[in-house]
Coordinates of C-alpha atoms in Angstrom, one line a residue:
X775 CA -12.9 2.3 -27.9
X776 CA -11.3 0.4 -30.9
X777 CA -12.8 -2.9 -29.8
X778 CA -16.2 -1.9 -30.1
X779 CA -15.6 -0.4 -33.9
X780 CA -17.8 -2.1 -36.4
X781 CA -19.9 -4.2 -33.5
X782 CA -23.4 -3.6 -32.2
X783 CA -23.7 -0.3 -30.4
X784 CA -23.6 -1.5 -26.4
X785 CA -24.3 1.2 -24.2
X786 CA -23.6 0.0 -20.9
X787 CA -19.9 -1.5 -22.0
X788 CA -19.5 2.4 -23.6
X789 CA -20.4 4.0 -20.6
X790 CA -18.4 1.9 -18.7
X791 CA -15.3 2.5 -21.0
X792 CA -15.9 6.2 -20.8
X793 CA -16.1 6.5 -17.4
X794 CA -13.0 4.0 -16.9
X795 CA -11.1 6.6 -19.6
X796 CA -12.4 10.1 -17.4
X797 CA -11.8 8.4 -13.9
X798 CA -7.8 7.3 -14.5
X799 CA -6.6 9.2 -17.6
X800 CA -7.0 13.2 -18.9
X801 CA -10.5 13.5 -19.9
X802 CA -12.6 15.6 -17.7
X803 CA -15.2 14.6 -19.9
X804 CA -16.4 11.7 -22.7
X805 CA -19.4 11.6 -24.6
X806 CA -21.4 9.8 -27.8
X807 CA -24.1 10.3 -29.8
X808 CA -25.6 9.2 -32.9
X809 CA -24.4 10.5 -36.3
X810 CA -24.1 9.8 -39.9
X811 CA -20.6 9.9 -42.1
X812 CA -20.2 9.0 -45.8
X813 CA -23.4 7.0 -46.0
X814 CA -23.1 5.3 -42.8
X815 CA -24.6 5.4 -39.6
X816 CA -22.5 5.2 -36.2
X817 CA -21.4 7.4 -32.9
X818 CA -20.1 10.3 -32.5
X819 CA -17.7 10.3 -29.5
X820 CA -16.5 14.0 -28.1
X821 CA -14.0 13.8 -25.1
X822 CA -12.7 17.3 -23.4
X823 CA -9.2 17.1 -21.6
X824 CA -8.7 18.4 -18.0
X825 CA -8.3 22.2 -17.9
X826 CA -6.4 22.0 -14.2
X827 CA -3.8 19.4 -15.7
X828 CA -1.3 17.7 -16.6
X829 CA 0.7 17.9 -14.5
X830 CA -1.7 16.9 -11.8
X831 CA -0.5 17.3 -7.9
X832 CA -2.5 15.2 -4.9
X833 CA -1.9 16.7 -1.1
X834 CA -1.9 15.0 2.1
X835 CA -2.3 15.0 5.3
X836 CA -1.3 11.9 8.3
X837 CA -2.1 11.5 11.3
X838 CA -0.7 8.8 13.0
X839 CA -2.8 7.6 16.3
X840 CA -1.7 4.0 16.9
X841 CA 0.0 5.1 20.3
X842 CA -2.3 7.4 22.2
X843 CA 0.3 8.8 24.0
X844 CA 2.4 9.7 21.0
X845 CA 0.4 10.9 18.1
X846 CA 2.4 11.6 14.8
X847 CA 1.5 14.0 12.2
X848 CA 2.7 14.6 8.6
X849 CA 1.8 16.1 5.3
X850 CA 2.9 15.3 1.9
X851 CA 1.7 15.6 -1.8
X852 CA 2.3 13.9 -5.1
X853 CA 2.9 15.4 -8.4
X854 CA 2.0 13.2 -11.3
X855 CA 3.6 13.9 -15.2
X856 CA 1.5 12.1 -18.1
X857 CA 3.1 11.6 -21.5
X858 CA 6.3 13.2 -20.8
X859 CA 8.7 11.4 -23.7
X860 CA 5.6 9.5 -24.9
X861 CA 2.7 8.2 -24.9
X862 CA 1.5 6.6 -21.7
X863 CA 4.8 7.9 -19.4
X864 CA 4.4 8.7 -16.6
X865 CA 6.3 10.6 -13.6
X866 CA 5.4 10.7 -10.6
X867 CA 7.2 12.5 -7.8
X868 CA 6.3 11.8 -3.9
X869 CA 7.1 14.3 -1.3
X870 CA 6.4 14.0 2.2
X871 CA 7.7 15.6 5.9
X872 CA 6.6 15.1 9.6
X873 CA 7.5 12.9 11.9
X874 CA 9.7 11.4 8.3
X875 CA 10.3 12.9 5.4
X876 CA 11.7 13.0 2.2
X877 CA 11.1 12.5 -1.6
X878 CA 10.9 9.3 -4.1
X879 CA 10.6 9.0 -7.7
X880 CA 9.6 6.8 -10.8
X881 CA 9.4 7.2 -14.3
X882 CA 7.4 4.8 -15.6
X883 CA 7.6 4.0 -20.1
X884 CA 6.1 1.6 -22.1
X885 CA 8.6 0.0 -24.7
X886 CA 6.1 1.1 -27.2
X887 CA 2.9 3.2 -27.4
X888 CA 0.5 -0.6 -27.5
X889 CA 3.2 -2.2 -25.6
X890 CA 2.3 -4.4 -22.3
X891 CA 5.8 -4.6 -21.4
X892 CA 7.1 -1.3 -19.5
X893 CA 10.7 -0.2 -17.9
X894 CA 10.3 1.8 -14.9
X895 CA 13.5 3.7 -13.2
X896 CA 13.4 5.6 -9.9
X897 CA 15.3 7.2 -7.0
X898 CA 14.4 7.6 -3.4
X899 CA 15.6 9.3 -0.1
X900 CA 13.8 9.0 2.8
X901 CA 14.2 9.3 6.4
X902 CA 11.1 6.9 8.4
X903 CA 10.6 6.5 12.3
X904 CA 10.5 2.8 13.5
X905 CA 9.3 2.4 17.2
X906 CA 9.5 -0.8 19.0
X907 CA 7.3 -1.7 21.7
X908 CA 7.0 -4.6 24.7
X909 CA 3.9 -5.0 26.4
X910 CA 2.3 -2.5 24.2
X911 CA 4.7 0.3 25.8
X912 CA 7.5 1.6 23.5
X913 CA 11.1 0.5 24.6
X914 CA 13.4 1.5 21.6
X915 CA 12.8 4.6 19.2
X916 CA 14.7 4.7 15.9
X917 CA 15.2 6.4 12.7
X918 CA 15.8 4.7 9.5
X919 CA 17.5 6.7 6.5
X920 CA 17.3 5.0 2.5
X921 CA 18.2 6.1 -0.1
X922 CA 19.0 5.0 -3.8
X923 CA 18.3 4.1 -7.2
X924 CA 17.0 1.3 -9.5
X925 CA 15.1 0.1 -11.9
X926 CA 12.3 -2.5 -12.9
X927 CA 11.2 -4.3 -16.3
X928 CA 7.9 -5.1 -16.1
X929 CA 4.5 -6.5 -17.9
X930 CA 0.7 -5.6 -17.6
X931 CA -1.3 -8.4 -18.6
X932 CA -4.1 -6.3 -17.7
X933 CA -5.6 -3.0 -16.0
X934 CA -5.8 -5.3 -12.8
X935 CA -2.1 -7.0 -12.7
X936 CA 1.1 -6.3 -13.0
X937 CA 4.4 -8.0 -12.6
X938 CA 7.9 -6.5 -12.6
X939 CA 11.7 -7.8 -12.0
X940 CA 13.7 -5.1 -10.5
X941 CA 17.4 -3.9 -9.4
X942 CA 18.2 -1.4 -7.2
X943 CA 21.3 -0.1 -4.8
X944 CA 20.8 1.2 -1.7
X945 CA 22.7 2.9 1.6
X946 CA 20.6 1.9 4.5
X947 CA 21.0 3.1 8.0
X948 CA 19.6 3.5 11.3
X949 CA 20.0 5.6 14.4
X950 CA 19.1 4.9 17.8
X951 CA 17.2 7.6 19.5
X952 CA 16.1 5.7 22.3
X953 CA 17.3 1.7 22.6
X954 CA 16.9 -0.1 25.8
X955 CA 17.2 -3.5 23.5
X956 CA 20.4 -2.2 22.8
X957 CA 19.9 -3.1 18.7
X958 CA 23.2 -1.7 17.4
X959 CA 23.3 0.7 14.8
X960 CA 24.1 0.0 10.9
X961 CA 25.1 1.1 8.3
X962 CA 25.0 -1.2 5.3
X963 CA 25.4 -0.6 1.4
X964 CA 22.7 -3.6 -0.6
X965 CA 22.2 -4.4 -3.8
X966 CA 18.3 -5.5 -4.0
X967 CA 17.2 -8.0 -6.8
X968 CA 13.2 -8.2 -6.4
X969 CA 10.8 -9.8 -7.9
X970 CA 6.7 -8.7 -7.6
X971 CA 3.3 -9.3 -8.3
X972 CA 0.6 -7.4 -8.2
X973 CA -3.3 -8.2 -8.9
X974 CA -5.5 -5.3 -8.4
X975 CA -8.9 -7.0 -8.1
X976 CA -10.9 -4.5 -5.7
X977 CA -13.2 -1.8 -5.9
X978 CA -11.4 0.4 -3.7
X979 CA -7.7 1.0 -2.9
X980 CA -8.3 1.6 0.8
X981 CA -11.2 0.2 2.2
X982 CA -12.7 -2.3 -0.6
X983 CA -16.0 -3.8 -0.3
X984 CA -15.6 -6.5 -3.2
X985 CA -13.2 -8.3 -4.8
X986 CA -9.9 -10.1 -4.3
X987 CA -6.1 -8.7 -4.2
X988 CA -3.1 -10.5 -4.2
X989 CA 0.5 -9.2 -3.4
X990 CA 3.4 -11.1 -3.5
X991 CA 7.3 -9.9 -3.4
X992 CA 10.7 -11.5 -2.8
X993 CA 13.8 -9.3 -2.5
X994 CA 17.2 -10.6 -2.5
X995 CA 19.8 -8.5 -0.2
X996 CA 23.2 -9.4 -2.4
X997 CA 24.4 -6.9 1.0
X998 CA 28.3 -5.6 -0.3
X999 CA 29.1 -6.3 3.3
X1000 CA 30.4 -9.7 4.8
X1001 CA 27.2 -11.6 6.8
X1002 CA 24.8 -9.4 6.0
X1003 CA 22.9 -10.8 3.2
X1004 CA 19.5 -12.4 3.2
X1005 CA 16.6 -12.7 1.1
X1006 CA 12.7 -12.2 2.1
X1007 CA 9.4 -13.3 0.5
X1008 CA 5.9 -12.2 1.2
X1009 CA 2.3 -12.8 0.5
X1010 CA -1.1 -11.4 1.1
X1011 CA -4.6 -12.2 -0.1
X1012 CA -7.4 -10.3 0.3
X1013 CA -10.9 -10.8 -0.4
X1014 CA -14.3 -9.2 -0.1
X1015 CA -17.9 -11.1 -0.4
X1016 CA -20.4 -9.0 -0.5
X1017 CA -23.2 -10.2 1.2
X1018 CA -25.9 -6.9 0.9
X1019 CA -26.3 -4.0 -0.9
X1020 CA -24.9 -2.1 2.4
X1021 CA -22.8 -5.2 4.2
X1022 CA -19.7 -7.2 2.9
X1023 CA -17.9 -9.9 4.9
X1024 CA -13.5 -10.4 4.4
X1025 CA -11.0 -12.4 4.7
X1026 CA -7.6 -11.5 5.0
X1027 CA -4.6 -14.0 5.2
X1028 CA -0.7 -12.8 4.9
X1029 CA 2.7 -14.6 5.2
X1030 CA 6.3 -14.4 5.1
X1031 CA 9.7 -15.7 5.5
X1032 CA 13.6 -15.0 5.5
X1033 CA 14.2 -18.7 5.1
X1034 CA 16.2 -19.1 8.4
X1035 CA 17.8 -16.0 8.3
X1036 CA 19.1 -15.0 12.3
X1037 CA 16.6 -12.0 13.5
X1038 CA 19.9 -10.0 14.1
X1039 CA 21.0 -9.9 10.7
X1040 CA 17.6 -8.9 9.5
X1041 CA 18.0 -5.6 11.9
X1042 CA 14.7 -3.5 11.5
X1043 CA 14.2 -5.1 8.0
X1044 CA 12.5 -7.9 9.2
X1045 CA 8.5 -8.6 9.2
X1046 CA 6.5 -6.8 11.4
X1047 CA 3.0 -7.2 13.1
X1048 CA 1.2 -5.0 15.5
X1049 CA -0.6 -2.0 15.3
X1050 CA -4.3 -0.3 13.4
X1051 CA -5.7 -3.3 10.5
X1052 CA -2.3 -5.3 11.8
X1053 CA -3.0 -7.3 15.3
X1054 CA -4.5 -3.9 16.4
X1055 CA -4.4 -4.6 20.0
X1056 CA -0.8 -4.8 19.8
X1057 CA 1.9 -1.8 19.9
X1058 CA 3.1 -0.4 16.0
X1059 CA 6.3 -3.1 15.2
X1060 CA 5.4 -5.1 18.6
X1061 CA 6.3 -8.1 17.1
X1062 CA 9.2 -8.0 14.6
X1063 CA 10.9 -11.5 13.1
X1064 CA 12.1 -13.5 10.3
X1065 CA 8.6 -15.6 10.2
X1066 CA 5.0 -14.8 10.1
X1067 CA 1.8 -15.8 9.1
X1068 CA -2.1 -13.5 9.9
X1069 CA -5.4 -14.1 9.5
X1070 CA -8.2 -11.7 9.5
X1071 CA -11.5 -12.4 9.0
X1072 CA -14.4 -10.0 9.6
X1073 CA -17.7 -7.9 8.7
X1074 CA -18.1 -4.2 7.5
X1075 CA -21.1 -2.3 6.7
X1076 CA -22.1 1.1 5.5
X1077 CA -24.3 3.3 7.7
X1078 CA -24.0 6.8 6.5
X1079 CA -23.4 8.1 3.3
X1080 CA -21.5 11.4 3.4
X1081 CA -22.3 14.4 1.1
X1082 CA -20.2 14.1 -2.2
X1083 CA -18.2 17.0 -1.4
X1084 CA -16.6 15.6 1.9
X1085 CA -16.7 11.4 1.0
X1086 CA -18.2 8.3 0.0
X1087 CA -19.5 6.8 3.3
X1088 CA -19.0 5.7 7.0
X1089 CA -19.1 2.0 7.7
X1090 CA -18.4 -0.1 10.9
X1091 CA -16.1 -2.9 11.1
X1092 CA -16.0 -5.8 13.5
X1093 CA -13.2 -8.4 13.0
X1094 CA -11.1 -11.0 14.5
X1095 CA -7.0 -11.0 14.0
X1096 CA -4.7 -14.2 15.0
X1097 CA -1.2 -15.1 13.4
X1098 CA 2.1 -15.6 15.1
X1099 CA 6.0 -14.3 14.8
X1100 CA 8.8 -16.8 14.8
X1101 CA 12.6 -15.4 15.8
X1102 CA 11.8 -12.0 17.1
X1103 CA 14.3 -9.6 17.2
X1104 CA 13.1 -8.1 20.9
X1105 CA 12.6 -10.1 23.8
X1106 CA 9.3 -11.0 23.3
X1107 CA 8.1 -14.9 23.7
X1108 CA 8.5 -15.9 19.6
X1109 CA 6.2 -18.8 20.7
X1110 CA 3.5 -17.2 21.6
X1111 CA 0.2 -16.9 19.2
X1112 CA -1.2 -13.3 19.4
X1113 CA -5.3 -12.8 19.0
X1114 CA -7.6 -9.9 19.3
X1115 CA -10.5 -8.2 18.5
X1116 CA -11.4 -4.8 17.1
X1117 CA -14.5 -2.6 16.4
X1118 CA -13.9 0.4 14.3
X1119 CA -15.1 3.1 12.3
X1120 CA -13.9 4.0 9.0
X1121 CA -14.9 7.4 6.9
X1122 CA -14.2 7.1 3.1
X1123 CA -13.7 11.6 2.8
X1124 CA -12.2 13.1 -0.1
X1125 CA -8.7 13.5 2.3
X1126 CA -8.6 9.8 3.1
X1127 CA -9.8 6.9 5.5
X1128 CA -10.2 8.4 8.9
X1129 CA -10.4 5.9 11.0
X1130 CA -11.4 5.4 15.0
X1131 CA -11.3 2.0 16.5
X1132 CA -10.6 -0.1 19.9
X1133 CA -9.3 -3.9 20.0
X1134 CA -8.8 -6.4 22.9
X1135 CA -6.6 -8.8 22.7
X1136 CA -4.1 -11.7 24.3
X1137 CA -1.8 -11.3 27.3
X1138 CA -3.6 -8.5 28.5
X1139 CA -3.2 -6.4 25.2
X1140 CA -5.7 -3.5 24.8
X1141 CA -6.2 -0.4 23.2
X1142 CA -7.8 2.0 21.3
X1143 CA -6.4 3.6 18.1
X1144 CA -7.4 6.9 15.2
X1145 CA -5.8 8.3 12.3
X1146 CA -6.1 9.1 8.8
X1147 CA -3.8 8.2 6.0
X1148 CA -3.8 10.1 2.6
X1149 CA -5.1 9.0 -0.7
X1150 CA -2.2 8.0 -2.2
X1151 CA 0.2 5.7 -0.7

């Protein structure tokens, strides 16, 4: 509120601080009213803390319906620490089991209690399935273990963006349940150098129906074993126009590259495309390479709002998916240019999106798809 000290009183930019403060700090509650002190006129602000918390935890559940045949289910939950050490910490711990599982970590600390500039260690373990399909029918089935430690300096210009230069060691690993690619095994020690930038310009983390987010990352892979290094950059634009009070059109376009790194080195660390909001018509990891580029491009509306207690809303989607993989690691054509089409149906509930939808696509790609993914990511 120190900004507005000494100005003309504003209410709409007070309420909208207030309810920025409640909605990501605390405060269960923030209030003003007029009152007098020493001679003087001015507001009285009263705020409440939270009674249930800190520490605050978030539960989960996933449900994982991009192949119909072979529905995945998890749970997981999030416990988040505020001012631990000082003012404006934060821990937050991530737990999670199912068809993966395990826990990750970060403690994130200004350098001071005003300062933009923040260091932010962590530690992770985590075991994650990685499926690869042909034809939209799964060929290989694999497990992929991480684990390790790091660290990122970082600076946040603003609420919206954040950027942050990291290092971090890691044991990776995989294990071949099923492999009729015959992708060997490995087992390789990296040192990660990674660089990332973050603009949060949406008004909604999972299904936004205004504004523009930008993500862009590049990770150098110093491996520690001969022939196994490589580095990877990425970036992804998103932006929503609304166009009515209930409709909003997108655009969506996403790219990356391991600058002529060989597919076989890259393993199951290359990019991937295919599956739900990711050439939907195509099997999860369809499509996995050294070079990509998507488009999206599409219309959502909102036709049902949902009691307070169970959501925000339903809306329908319709929209149009094209991009293309370069140096695939399976045998699939890299020349080809996948396309499809999906209809779905999103629910914003208090668990999550649930989500329903069906997509047609290129070489004879079709399917239908459902799931729900948690809150937190």
């Amino acid at each position: 509120m120190e900004p507005m000290v000494g100005k003309p009183i504003d209410p709409e930019q007070i309420d909208k601080e207030m309810t920025r403060a409640v909605g990501t700090g605390e405060l269960a509650t923030a209030g003003y009213a007029i009152s007098e002190a020493n001679g003087e006129t001015g507001l009285l602000v009263r705020a409440t803390p939270k009674a249930y918390g800190p520490p605050f935890l978030k539960l989960g559940i996933t449900i994982d319906g991009s192949d119909v045949q072979d529905v995945l289910f998890g749970m997981g939950g999030r416990v988040t620490m505020q001012n631990l050490g000082g003012y404006r910490s934060e821990l937050r711990v991530d737990g999670f089991f199912g068809s993966g599982y395990g826990a990750t970590g970060e403690y994130y600390r200004p350098f001071t209690e005003s300062s933009l500039f923040f260091v932010a260690p962590r530690a992770y373990a985590t075991r994650t399935r990685f499926d690869l399909y042909e034809d939209a029918s799964r060929v290989s089935e694999f497990d992929i273990d991480r684990n390790g430690f790091g660290a990122d300096v970082g600076y946040t210009g603003s609420r919206n963006f954040e950027v942050r230069v990291g290092e971090q060691l890691q044991w990776y690993s995989t294990i071949s349940l099923i492999n009729y690619e015959g992708i060997p095994n490995q087992a390789l020690r990296q040192q990660i150098t990674s660089l990332k930038y973050t603009y949060y310009g949406t008004d909604n983390a999972q299904l936004p129906r205004s504004g523009t987010g930008i993500q862009f990352d590049v990770d150098w892979h110093h491996n520690m074993d001969p022939g196994t290094a490589f580095t990877k950059a990425n970036l992804q634009i998103r932006s929503f126009i609304p166009i009515s009070k209930a409709g909003s059109i997108f655009f969506t376009g996403s790219g990356g590259t391991a600058f002529g790194t060989p597919a076989a080195t890259l393993d199951l660390q290359g990019f991937t495309l295919g599956g739900p909001f990711d050439l939907s018509s195509y099997g999860i990891h369809e499509l996995v390479g050294g070079e990509y580029y998507l488009f999206q491009s599409g219309y959502e509306r909102k036709v049902l709002p949902l009691n307070p207690f169970i959501g925000e809303g339903i809306y329908a989607m319709v929209f149009l998916e094209g991009g293309e993989m370069h140096d695939t690691l399976t045998t699939v054509d890299s020349g080809q240019k996948p396309f499809d089409g999906t209809i779905a149906i999103v629910a914003r509930t208090a668990l999550g999106p649930v989500y329903v939808g069906t997509s047609f696509g290129t070489d004879n790609h079709h399917k239908w798809w459902f799931g729900l993914r948690p809150l937190f990511p």
